[in-house]
Short mmCIF file of C-alpha atoms in Angstrom, two decimals:
data_model
loop_
_atom_site.label_atom_id
_atom_site.label_comp_id
_atom_site.label_asym_id
_atom_site.label_seq_id
_atom_site.Cartn_x
_atom_site.Cartn_y
_atom_site.Cartn_z
CA UNK L 1 -26.81 55.25 7.61
CA UNK L 2 -26.69 52.69 4.79
CA UNK L 3 -24.37 52.90 1.77
CA UNK L 4 -25.45 51.62 -1.62
CA UNK L 5 -23.73 49.76 -4.47
CA UNK L 6 -23.74 53.00 -6.46
CA UNK L 7 -21.38 54.52 -3.88
CA UNK L 8 -18.77 51.81 -4.40
CA UNK L 9 -19.00 52.15 -8.19
CA UNK L 10 -18.45 55.93 -8.06
CA UNK L 11 -15.45 55.47 -5.76
CA UNK L 12 -13.82 52.99 -8.12
CA UNK L 13 -14.34 55.15 -11.22
CA UNK L 14 -13.09 58.24 -9.41
CA UNK L 15 -9.93 56.48 -8.24
CA UNK L 16 -9.07 55.40 -11.79
CA UNK L 17 -9.64 58.90 -13.18
CA UNK L 18 -7.70 60.80 -10.55
CA UNK L 19 -4.86 58.27 -10.58
CA UNK L 20 -3.78 59.50 -14.04
CA UNK L 21 -3.63 63.17 -12.96
CA UNK L 22 -2.33 63.25 -9.37
CA UNK L 23 0.11 61.18 -7.36
CA UNK L 24 -1.48 57.98 -6.10
CA UNK L 25 -1.72 58.96 -2.44
CA UNK L 26 -3.06 62.42 -3.19
CA UNK L 27 -5.51 61.06 -5.78
CA UNK L 28 -6.92 58.50 -3.38
CA UNK L 29 -7.31 61.10 -0.65
CA UNK L 30 -9.07 63.48 -3.05
CA UNK L 31 -11.52 60.79 -4.19
CA UNK L 32 -12.27 59.78 -0.63
CA UNK L 33 -12.93 63.36 0.49
CA UNK L 34 -15.11 64.06 -2.54
CA UNK L 35 -17.08 60.89 -2.05
CA UNK L 36 -17.51 61.55 1.66
CA UNK L 37 -18.84 65.05 0.98
CA UNK L 38 -21.26 63.65 -1.65
CA UNK L 39 -22.48 60.95 0.75
CA UNK L 40 -23.01 63.43 3.60
CA UNK L 41 -24.89 65.82 1.32
CA UNK L 42 -27.02 63.01 -0.08
CA UNK L 43 -27.73 61.74 3.43
CA UNK L 44 -28.66 65.21 4.63
CA UNK L 45 -31.19 65.57 1.80
CA UNK L 46 -32.82 62.18 2.48
CA UNK L 47 -36.20 62.35 4.21
CA UNK L 48 -36.07 61.21 7.85
CA UNK L 49 -37.18 57.59 8.16
CA UNK L 50 -38.04 57.69 11.86
CA UNK L 51 -40.59 60.49 11.65
CA UNK L 52 -42.94 58.81 9.21
CA UNK L 53 -46.56 58.08 10.17
CA UNK L 54 -48.25 54.74 9.48
CA UNK L 55 -51.83 53.54 9.62
CA UNK L 56 -53.21 50.13 8.65
CA UNK L 57 -56.46 49.00 7.08
CA UNK L 58 -57.57 45.90 5.21
CA UNK L 59 -58.83 42.39 5.82
CA UNK L 60 -58.93 41.00 9.34
CA UNK L 61 -60.14 37.50 8.45
CA UNK L 62 -59.62 35.13 5.54
CA UNK L 63 -60.24 31.44 4.95
CA UNK L 64 -57.24 29.19 4.60
CA UNK L 65 -56.08 29.03 0.96
CA UNK L 66 -57.81 32.38 0.33
CA UNK L 67 -56.13 35.72 -0.31
CA UNK L 68 -56.22 38.77 1.95
CA UNK L 69 -54.96 42.31 1.43
CA UNK L 70 -53.54 44.62 4.06
CA UNK L 71 -53.09 48.31 3.30
CA UNK L 72 -50.31 50.38 4.82
CA UNK L 73 -50.83 54.15 4.55
CA UNK L 74 -47.50 55.98 4.80
CA UNK L 75 -47.47 59.73 5.54
CA UNK L 76 -44.37 61.88 4.94
CA UNK L 77 -44.56 64.82 7.41
CA UNK L 78 -41.14 66.27 6.49
CA UNK L 79 -40.28 69.00 3.99
CA UNK L 80 -38.26 66.62 1.82
CA UNK L 81 -39.41 64.13 -0.78
CA UNK L 82 -39.32 60.55 0.45
CA UNK L 83 -37.57 58.10 -1.88
CA UNK L 84 -37.73 54.83 -0.04
CA UNK L 85 -37.87 51.08 -0.09
CA UNK L 86 -40.48 49.75 2.34
CA UNK L 87 -40.74 46.20 3.60
CA UNK L 88 -43.98 45.17 5.32
CA UNK L 89 -42.75 42.05 7.14
CA UNK L 90 -45.07 39.16 8.05
CA UNK L 91 -44.35 35.58 9.20
CA UNK L 92 -43.29 33.23 6.36
CA UNK L 93 -46.52 31.20 6.75
CA UNK L 94 -48.46 34.31 5.67
CA UNK L 95 -47.24 33.81 2.10
CA UNK L 96 -47.91 30.89 -0.21
CA UNK L 97 -44.72 28.96 -1.09
CA UNK L 98 -45.49 29.34 -4.80
CA UNK L 99 -45.54 33.14 -4.55
CA UNK L 100 -42.63 35.50 -4.04
CA UNK L 101 -42.28 37.06 -0.59
CA UNK L 102 -41.07 40.10 -2.54
CA UNK L 103 -44.75 41.08 -2.64
CA UNK L 104 -44.12 42.56 0.81
CA UNK L 105 -41.47 44.94 -0.59
CA UNK L 106 -42.56 48.28 -2.02
CA UNK L 107 -40.96 51.32 -3.62
CA UNK L 108 -42.35 54.63 -2.39
CA UNK L 109 -41.94 58.15 -3.80
CA UNK L 110 -43.87 60.54 -1.58
CA UNK L 111 -43.57 64.35 -1.83
CA UNK L 112 -43.45 66.44 1.31
CA UNK L 113 -46.63 66.46 3.45
CA UNK L 114 -48.30 63.80 1.28
CA UNK L 115 -49.17 60.14 1.80
CA UNK L 116 -49.42 56.94 -0.20
CA UNK L 117 -51.10 53.58 0.35
CA UNK L 118 -49.09 50.38 -0.09
CA UNK L 119 -50.91 47.05 -0.42
CA UNK L 120 -49.45 43.70 0.61
CA UNK L 121 -51.24 40.52 -0.61
CA UNK L 122 -51.23 37.59 1.85
CA UNK L 123 -52.03 33.94 1.12
CA UNK L 124 -51.60 32.14 4.46
CA UNK L 125 -50.73 28.46 4.62
CA UNK L 126 -51.67 27.93 8.29
CA UNK L 127 -54.74 28.57 10.40
CA UNK L 128 -54.65 30.90 13.35
CA UNK L 129 -53.68 34.49 14.05
CA UNK L 130 -50.97 36.02 11.87
CA UNK L 131 -49.40 39.19 13.30
CA UNK L 132 -47.54 41.86 11.35
CA UNK L 133 -43.88 41.80 12.41
CA UNK L 134 -42.57 45.28 11.58
CA UNK L 135 -42.21 47.84 8.82
CA UNK L 136 -38.68 48.63 7.64
CA UNK L 137 -38.10 51.88 5.74
CA UNK L 138 -34.89 52.75 3.88
CA UNK L 139 -34.98 56.42 2.80
CA UNK L 140 -32.54 57.42 0.02
CA UNK L 141 -31.11 60.77 -0.87
CA UNK L 142 -31.49 62.33 -4.35
CA UNK L 143 -28.23 60.75 -5.58
CA UNK L 144 -28.99 57.33 -4.12
CA UNK L 145 -25.52 57.15 -2.48
CA UNK L 146 -26.69 56.68 1.10
CA UNK L 147 -29.89 56.01 2.99
CA UNK L 148 -31.48 56.36 6.40
CA UNK L 149 -33.08 53.21 7.81
CA UNK L 150 -35.65 52.78 10.58
CA UNK L 151 -38.04 50.15 11.89
CA UNK L 152 -41.64 50.84 12.85
CA UNK L 153 -44.10 48.60 14.69
CA UNK L 154 -47.51 48.92 13.06
CA UNK L 155 -49.66 46.18 14.65
CA UNK L 156 -52.24 44.24 12.66
CA UNK L 157 -53.73 40.77 13.09
CA UNK L 158 -55.12 38.57 10.34
CA UNK L 159 -57.18 35.62 11.57
CA UNK L 160 -57.04 32.66 9.19
CA UNK L 161 -60.21 30.58 9.41
CA UNK L 162 -60.68 26.89 8.56
CA UNK L 163 -61.23 26.44 4.81
CA UNK L 164 -64.59 24.55 5.17
CA UNK L 165 -63.98 22.54 2.01
CA UNK L 166 -66.91 20.24 2.82
CA UNK L 167 -69.31 23.11 2.11
CA UNK L 168 -69.74 21.62 -1.38
CA UNK L 169 -71.69 18.71 0.16
CA UNK L 170 -74.21 20.98 1.89
CA UNK L 171 -76.76 21.37 -0.96
CA UNK L 172 -77.16 17.59 -1.36
CA UNK L 173 -77.53 17.07 2.39
CA UNK L 174 -80.07 19.90 2.63
CA UNK L 175 -82.10 18.28 -0.15
CA UNK L 176 -82.18 15.06 1.86
CA UNK L 177 -83.13 17.04 4.96
CA UNK L 178 -86.07 18.63 3.13
CA UNK L 179 -87.30 15.15 2.28
CA UNK L 180 -87.13 14.15 5.93
CA UNK L 181 -88.74 17.40 6.98
CA UNK L 182 -91.85 16.73 4.88
CA UNK L 183 -91.30 19.49 2.34
CA UNK L 184 -91.45 16.93 -0.50
CA UNK L 185 -93.66 13.92 -1.10
CA UNK L 186 -91.37 11.58 0.87
CA UNK L 187 -92.21 11.60 4.57
CA UNK L 188 -90.71 9.58 7.39
CA UNK L 189 -92.29 7.61 10.16
CA UNK L 190 -90.88 6.40 13.42
CA UNK L 191 -90.85 6.77 17.16
CA UNK L 192 -89.76 10.06 18.57
CA UNK L 193 -90.98 12.16 15.60
CA UNK L 194 -93.72 14.76 15.46
CA UNK L 195 -97.08 14.10 13.77
CA UNK L 196 -97.45 16.01 10.51
CA UNK L 197 -100.58 15.01 8.53
CA UNK L 198 -102.72 12.19 7.10
CA UNK L 199 -102.58 10.77 3.59
CA UNK L 200 -103.89 7.74 1.70
CA UNK L 201 -102.17 4.42 2.20
CA UNK L 202 -99.66 3.41 -0.50
CA UNK L 203 -98.13 -0.03 -1.03
CA UNK L 204 -94.98 -0.35 1.04
CA UNK L 205 -96.13 1.92 3.88
CA UNK L 206 -95.56 0.68 7.41
CA UNK L 207 -98.83 -0.77 8.69
CA UNK L 208 -98.05 0.63 12.13
CA UNK L 209 -98.64 4.10 10.70
CA UNK L 210 -102.27 3.39 9.75
CA UNK L 211 -104.71 5.66 11.56
CA UNK L 212 -107.74 3.41 12.11
CA UNK L 213 -110.05 6.15 13.32
CA UNK L 214 -109.43 8.26 10.24
CA UNK L 215 -109.80 5.13 8.10
CA UNK L 216 -113.23 4.42 9.61
CA UNK L 217 -114.39 7.97 8.91
CA UNK L 218 -113.32 8.15 5.27
CA UNK L 219 -113.73 4.47 4.25
CA UNK L 220 -110.16 4.32 2.88
CA UNK L 221 -106.91 3.45 4.56
CA UNK L 222 -105.23 6.56 5.99
CA UNK L 223 -101.69 6.68 7.32
CA UNK L 224 -100.03 9.18 9.60
CA UNK L 225 -96.97 11.07 8.32
CA UNK L 226 -94.33 12.44 10.63
CA UNK L 227 -91.63 15.03 10.61
CA UNK L 228 -88.39 14.87 12.58
CA UNK L 229 -88.46 16.71 15.89
CA UNK L 230 -86.82 20.12 16.08
CA UNK L 231 -84.89 21.98 18.73
CA UNK L 232 -82.72 19.00 19.57
CA UNK L 233 -79.43 19.61 21.31
CA UNK L 234 -76.15 18.68 19.57
CA UNK L 235 -72.76 18.95 21.25
CA UNK L 236 -69.69 18.76 19.00
CA UNK L 237 -66.67 17.61 21.04
CA UNK L 238 -63.17 17.91 19.59
CA UNK L 239 -60.45 15.88 21.29
CA UNK L 240 -57.39 18.14 21.01
CA UNK L 241 -55.00 15.69 22.66
CA UNK L 242 -51.89 14.25 21.06
CA UNK L 243 -53.73 11.84 18.76
CA UNK L 244 -55.33 14.79 16.94
CA UNK L 245 -51.88 16.12 15.97
CA UNK L 246 -51.12 13.23 13.62
CA UNK L 247 -51.09 14.17 9.97
CA UNK L 248 -53.10 12.30 7.37
CA UNK L 249 -51.88 13.33 3.95
CA UNK L 250 -51.28 17.07 4.01
CA UNK L 251 -53.47 18.02 6.98
CA UNK L 252 -53.62 17.18 10.70
CA UNK L 253 -56.46 14.98 11.94
CA UNK L 254 -57.77 17.95 13.91
CA UNK L 255 -58.32 19.97 10.72
CA UNK L 256 -60.30 17.13 9.11
CA UNK L 257 -62.45 16.93 12.25
CA UNK L 258 -63.05 20.69 12.13
CA UNK L 259 -64.24 20.46 8.54
CA UNK L 260 -66.72 17.69 9.41
CA UNK L 261 -67.93 19.62 12.46
CA UNK L 262 -68.66 22.71 10.36
CA UNK L 263 -70.69 20.74 7.81
CA UNK L 264 -72.73 19.02 10.53
CA UNK L 265 -73.31 22.34 12.30
CA UNK L 266 -74.54 23.98 9.08
CA UNK L 267 -76.88 21.05 8.41
CA UNK L 268 -78.20 20.80 11.97
CA UNK L 269 -79.03 24.49 12.21
CA UNK L 270 -81.10 24.20 9.02
CA UNK L 271 -82.92 21.30 10.70
CA UNK L 272 -83.82 23.54 13.63
CA UNK L 273 -81.44 21.91 16.12
CA UNK L 274 -79.21 23.77 18.54
CA UNK L 275 -75.48 23.20 18.20
CA UNK L 276 -72.72 23.81 20.76
CA UNK L 277 -68.98 23.17 20.53
CA UNK L 278 -66.43 21.96 23.05
CA UNK L 279 -62.69 21.46 22.43
CA UNK L 280 -60.96 19.61 25.25
CA UNK L 281 -57.81 17.72 26.21
CA UNK L 282 -56.94 18.35 29.84
CA UNK L 283 -58.88 21.59 29.96
CA UNK L 284 -61.32 23.46 27.78
CA UNK L 285 -59.51 24.89 24.75
CA UNK L 286 -62.53 26.36 22.96
CA UNK L 287 -66.22 26.67 23.68
CA UNK L 288 -69.23 27.92 21.73
CA UNK L 289 -72.63 27.98 23.44
CA UNK L 290 -76.05 29.52 23.02
CA UNK L 291 -75.66 31.08 19.56
CA UNK L 292 -78.56 31.58 17.19
CA UNK L 293 -78.66 29.81 13.83
CA UNK L 294 -77.56 32.98 12.03
CA UNK L 295 -74.53 33.53 14.29
CA UNK L 296 -73.46 29.93 14.81
CA UNK L 297 -71.15 29.33 11.83
CA UNK L 298 -69.22 32.62 12.24
CA UNK L 299 -68.81 31.85 15.95
CA UNK L 300 -67.61 28.30 15.24
CA UNK L 301 -65.08 29.31 12.58
CA UNK L 302 -63.75 32.09 14.80
CA UNK L 303 -63.34 29.71 17.75
CA UNK L 304 -61.72 26.98 15.65
CA UNK L 305 -59.26 29.23 13.80
CA UNK L 306 -56.56 29.47 16.53
CA UNK L 307 -57.16 25.94 17.88
CA UNK L 308 -54.13 23.65 17.84
CA UNK L 309 -53.45 20.13 19.06
CA UNK L 310 -51.73 19.74 22.42
CA UNK L 311 -49.05 17.07 22.82
CA UNK L 312 -50.64 15.67 25.97
CA UNK L 313 -52.84 12.68 26.71
CA UNK L 314 -56.50 13.71 26.89
CA UNK L 315 -58.20 13.49 30.29
CA UNK L 316 -61.18 11.25 29.50
CA UNK L 317 -62.80 11.52 32.92
CA UNK L 318 -62.56 15.29 32.87
CA UNK L 319 -64.04 15.29 29.38
CA UNK L 320 -66.96 13.11 30.47
CA UNK L 321 -67.65 15.33 33.48
CA UNK L 322 -67.60 18.44 31.28
CA UNK L 323 -70.01 16.83 28.80
CA UNK L 324 -72.39 15.91 31.65
CA UNK L 325 -72.44 19.54 32.77
CA UNK L 326 -73.06 20.77 29.22
CA UNK L 327 -75.93 18.34 28.47
CA UNK L 328 -78.57 18.56 31.22
CA UNK L 329 -81.06 16.75 28.97
CA UNK L 330 -80.87 14.17 26.20
CA UNK L 331 -78.55 15.29 23.40
CA UNK L 332 -76.58 14.07 20.44
CA UNK L 333 -72.89 14.06 21.30
CA UNK L 334 -70.46 13.89 18.39
CA UNK L 335 -66.99 13.05 19.64
CA UNK L 336 -64.14 13.66 17.19
CA UNK L 337 -61.26 11.49 18.37
CA UNK L 338 -59.02 8.63 17.26
CA UNK L 339 -59.58 4.88 17.27
CA UNK L 340 -56.08 4.09 18.52
CA UNK L 341 -56.17 1.06 20.76
CA UNK L 342 -54.22 2.30 23.80
CA UNK L 343 -55.97 5.67 24.33
CA UNK L 344 -59.38 4.09 23.73
CA UNK L 345 -58.98 1.10 26.04
CA UNK L 346 -57.24 2.95 28.84
CA UNK L 347 -59.19 6.22 28.83
CA UNK L 348 -62.30 6.64 26.67
CA UNK L 349 -63.92 3.19 26.69
CA UNK L 350 -64.45 3.14 30.48
CA UNK L 351 -66.30 6.49 30.45
CA UNK L 352 -68.23 6.41 27.17
CA UNK L 353 -70.89 3.88 28.32
CA UNK L 354 -71.89 6.26 31.09
CA UNK L 355 -72.65 8.93 28.50
CA UNK L 356 -74.90 6.63 26.46
CA UNK L 357 -77.45 6.27 29.26
CA UNK L 358 -79.15 9.52 28.39
CA UNK L 359 -77.45 10.64 25.16
CA UNK L 360 -77.06 9.51 21.58
CA UNK L 361 -73.34 9.31 20.76
CA UNK L 362 -71.41 9.34 17.50
CA UNK L 363 -67.65 8.75 17.49
CA UNK L 364 -66.06 10.23 14.36
CA UNK L 365 -62.48 9.23 13.57
CA UNK L 366 -60.10 9.96 10.70
CA UNK L 367 -58.44 6.99 9.03
CA UNK L 368 -55.38 7.21 6.82
CA UNK L 369 -56.11 6.25 3.18
CA UNK L 370 -52.49 5.14 2.95
CA UNK L 371 -53.42 2.12 5.11
CA UNK L 372 -55.81 0.88 2.43
CA UNK L 373 -53.13 1.32 -0.23
CA UNK L 374 -50.61 -0.60 1.86
CA UNK L 375 -53.09 -3.41 2.54
CA UNK L 376 -53.52 -3.97 -1.21
CA UNK L 377 -49.79 -4.22 -1.95
CA UNK L 378 -48.25 -7.61 -2.73
CA UNK L 379 -45.78 -6.98 -5.57
CA UNK L 380 -42.54 -6.85 -3.51
CA UNK L 381 -41.36 -8.35 -0.21
CA UNK L 382 -41.40 -4.84 1.31
CA UNK L 383 -44.98 -4.35 0.14
CA UNK L 384 -45.97 -7.67 1.77
CA UNK L 385 -44.60 -6.53 5.12
CA UNK L 386 -46.42 -3.19 4.74
CA UNK L 387 -49.64 -5.04 3.87
CA UNK L 388 -49.32 -7.16 7.02
CA UNK L 389 -48.85 -4.04 9.15
CA UNK L 390 -51.83 -2.37 7.49
CA UNK L 391 -54.05 -5.42 8.11
CA UNK L 392 -53.04 -5.43 11.74
CA UNK L 393 -53.91 -1.77 12.06
CA UNK L 394 -57.29 -2.25 10.37
CA UNK L 395 -58.10 -5.22 12.60
CA UNK L 396 -57.31 -3.17 15.72
CA UNK L 397 -59.53 -0.31 14.58
CA UNK L 398 -62.38 -2.70 13.73
CA UNK L 399 -62.07 -4.26 17.18
CA UNK L 400 -62.36 -0.87 18.89
CA UNK L 401 -65.27 0.12 16.64
CA UNK L 402 -67.12 -3.11 17.44
CA UNK L 403 -66.71 -2.54 21.17
CA UNK L 404 -68.12 0.98 20.78
CA UNK L 405 -71.08 -0.26 18.76
CA UNK L 406 -71.76 -2.86 21.45
CA UNK L 407 -72.56 0.07 23.75
CA UNK L 408 -74.96 1.61 21.21
CA UNK L 409 -72.45 4.14 19.87
CA UNK L 410 -72.44 5.02 16.17
CA UNK L 411 -68.91 4.88 14.74
CA UNK L 412 -67.77 6.80 11.66
CA UNK L 413 -64.26 5.81 10.56
CA UNK L 414 -63.52 7.58 7.27
CA UNK L 415 -60.76 9.25 5.30
CA UNK L 416 -60.42 13.05 5.54
CA UNK L 417 -62.34 13.63 2.30
CA UNK L 418 -65.23 11.34 3.29
CA UNK L 419 -65.52 12.07 7.02
CA UNK L 420 -67.72 15.15 6.65
CA UNK L 421 -70.33 13.68 4.24
CA UNK L 422 -70.37 10.35 6.12
CA UNK L 423 -71.02 12.14 9.40
CA UNK L 424 -73.80 14.20 7.82
CA UNK L 425 -75.39 10.99 6.51
CA UNK L 426 -75.24 9.43 9.99
CA UNK L 427 -76.99 12.50 11.44
CA UNK L 428 -79.73 12.30 8.80
CA UNK L 429 -80.11 8.56 9.46
CA UNK L 430 -80.72 9.27 13.15
CA UNK L 431 -83.30 11.86 12.17
CA UNK L 432 -85.00 9.44 9.81
CA UNK L 433 -85.10 6.67 12.42
CA UNK L 434 -86.59 8.97 15.04
CA UNK L 435 -83.60 8.57 17.36
CA UNK L 436 -82.96 12.29 17.41
#
């Protein structure tokens, strides 16, 4: 039983009124008995809170920064009218800080044997699975002096998917892909591509593309045009070790890597390539294999949604062995990891050259734009010290990148906003050069 503020107000007013008519002790006793009878009657007329029925419907997935709605249908099976306050409780991260969590509180007035639907808007601030906590119902009597309270567990899960903010770059990259694919007048030439057609020679064409037999037949120079090969294998590898947990700006490095992986996957499927995903630190954290082009992006976003960084050092040898098992033939391996000196020199650098023997490898890393800002500072003694530290960090990253390039590995070291388009450009460059 829960008492309300109205009860205390009535008690105070009653005590003042009766105090002028009866002796103090008798007046107080009379007020207390009257109030107790009123509370008991009001409580007896309140609809039972424990016997209510609940069902849930609504959204089960939403992209981060989007808005979802969950619907709670409340049925009153009793013979009394339900006058209640209902709280549909969710974790705090299910609500945007700029909005009031009071959106989860509802006022319900449900006649006997009827039902009502209550809607709770959610704007999650974190990826992953958000679970409904519980539903709390406080049922008041007709006078509002007392209430019955009960808790109900009505399970529901909302999966918050990565936001895929780099989707805005997809139209421009697809236009470039159509050029490479021979759907416009610009065609590519190079080793490892498929023959497409013949056309007349134009100034600037590579002389190695001249088809001398066709030239002899038609008395004019003819050149061969090529289209990039299709059905290539691409393996996206996310390092979920401790280095991926570092935050750059407002997001973890892992989230920036996810965004770049989604853009590359969307682009590669349009190019006719097959894309798989592997998330690994000391064991496999997520895996997507063998999906068709139509099902790939939903499968990737669903697998990436609950993925979190693990505060452990990644097992580089185990990662290399897993990649070998996943790539029985030549593939493009895109490894999303950091360029930190210690993890690279002690773990990844010894095993990466072995992967380059039969695969094309891209290492994609997220750099902090704050480092560039610090390197440009000279206006105060503190800024000079920060600039020196930033230069040292940049030199170490350049050294690691140069060592990777020495082994034939393409290195993309970009800020979170530029990583996705830069990686897509590197993929298209490999297509254009016939290396994929």
